[in-house]
C-alpha positions as MATLAB code, in Angstrom:
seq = 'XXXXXXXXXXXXXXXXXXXXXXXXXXXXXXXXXXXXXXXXXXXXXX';
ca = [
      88.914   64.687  113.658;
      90.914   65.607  116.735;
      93.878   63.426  118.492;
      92.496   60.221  119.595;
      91.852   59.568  123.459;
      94.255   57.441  124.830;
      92.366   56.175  127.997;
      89.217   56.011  125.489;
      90.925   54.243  122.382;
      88.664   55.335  119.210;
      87.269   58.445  120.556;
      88.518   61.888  120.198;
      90.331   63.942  122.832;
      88.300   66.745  123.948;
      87.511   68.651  127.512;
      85.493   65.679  128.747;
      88.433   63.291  128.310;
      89.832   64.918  131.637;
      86.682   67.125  133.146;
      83.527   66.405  134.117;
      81.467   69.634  133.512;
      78.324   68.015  136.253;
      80.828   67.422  139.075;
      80.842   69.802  142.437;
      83.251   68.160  144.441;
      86.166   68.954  141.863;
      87.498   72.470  141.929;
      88.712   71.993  138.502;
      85.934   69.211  137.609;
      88.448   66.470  136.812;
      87.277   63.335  136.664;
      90.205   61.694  138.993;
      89.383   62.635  142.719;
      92.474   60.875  143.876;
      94.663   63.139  142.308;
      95.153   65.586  139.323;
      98.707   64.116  138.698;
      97.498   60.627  138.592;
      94.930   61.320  136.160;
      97.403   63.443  134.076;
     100.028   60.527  133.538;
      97.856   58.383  132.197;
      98.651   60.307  128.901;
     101.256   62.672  130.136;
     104.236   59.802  131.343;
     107.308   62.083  131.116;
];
């Protein structure tokens, strides 16, 4: 068992938490197309 997923409570934290390995319009395939900071702080707050 990994670290749990804090924007998935009761799932593991793992690549997909952040990327989306089908998406092309992503350079990095996160799942956040607003912005990579945005998405980041929703576990990351310091």
């Amino acid at each position: 068992m990994g670290d749990e997923n804090p924007s998935d409570p009761g799932q593991n934290l793992s690549c997909v938490s952040c990327h989306n390995p089908h998406s092309g319009d992503n350079e990095n395939l996160f799942y956040s197309a607003t912005g990579v900071f945005e998405l980041c702080q929703e576990c990351h707050n310091k």
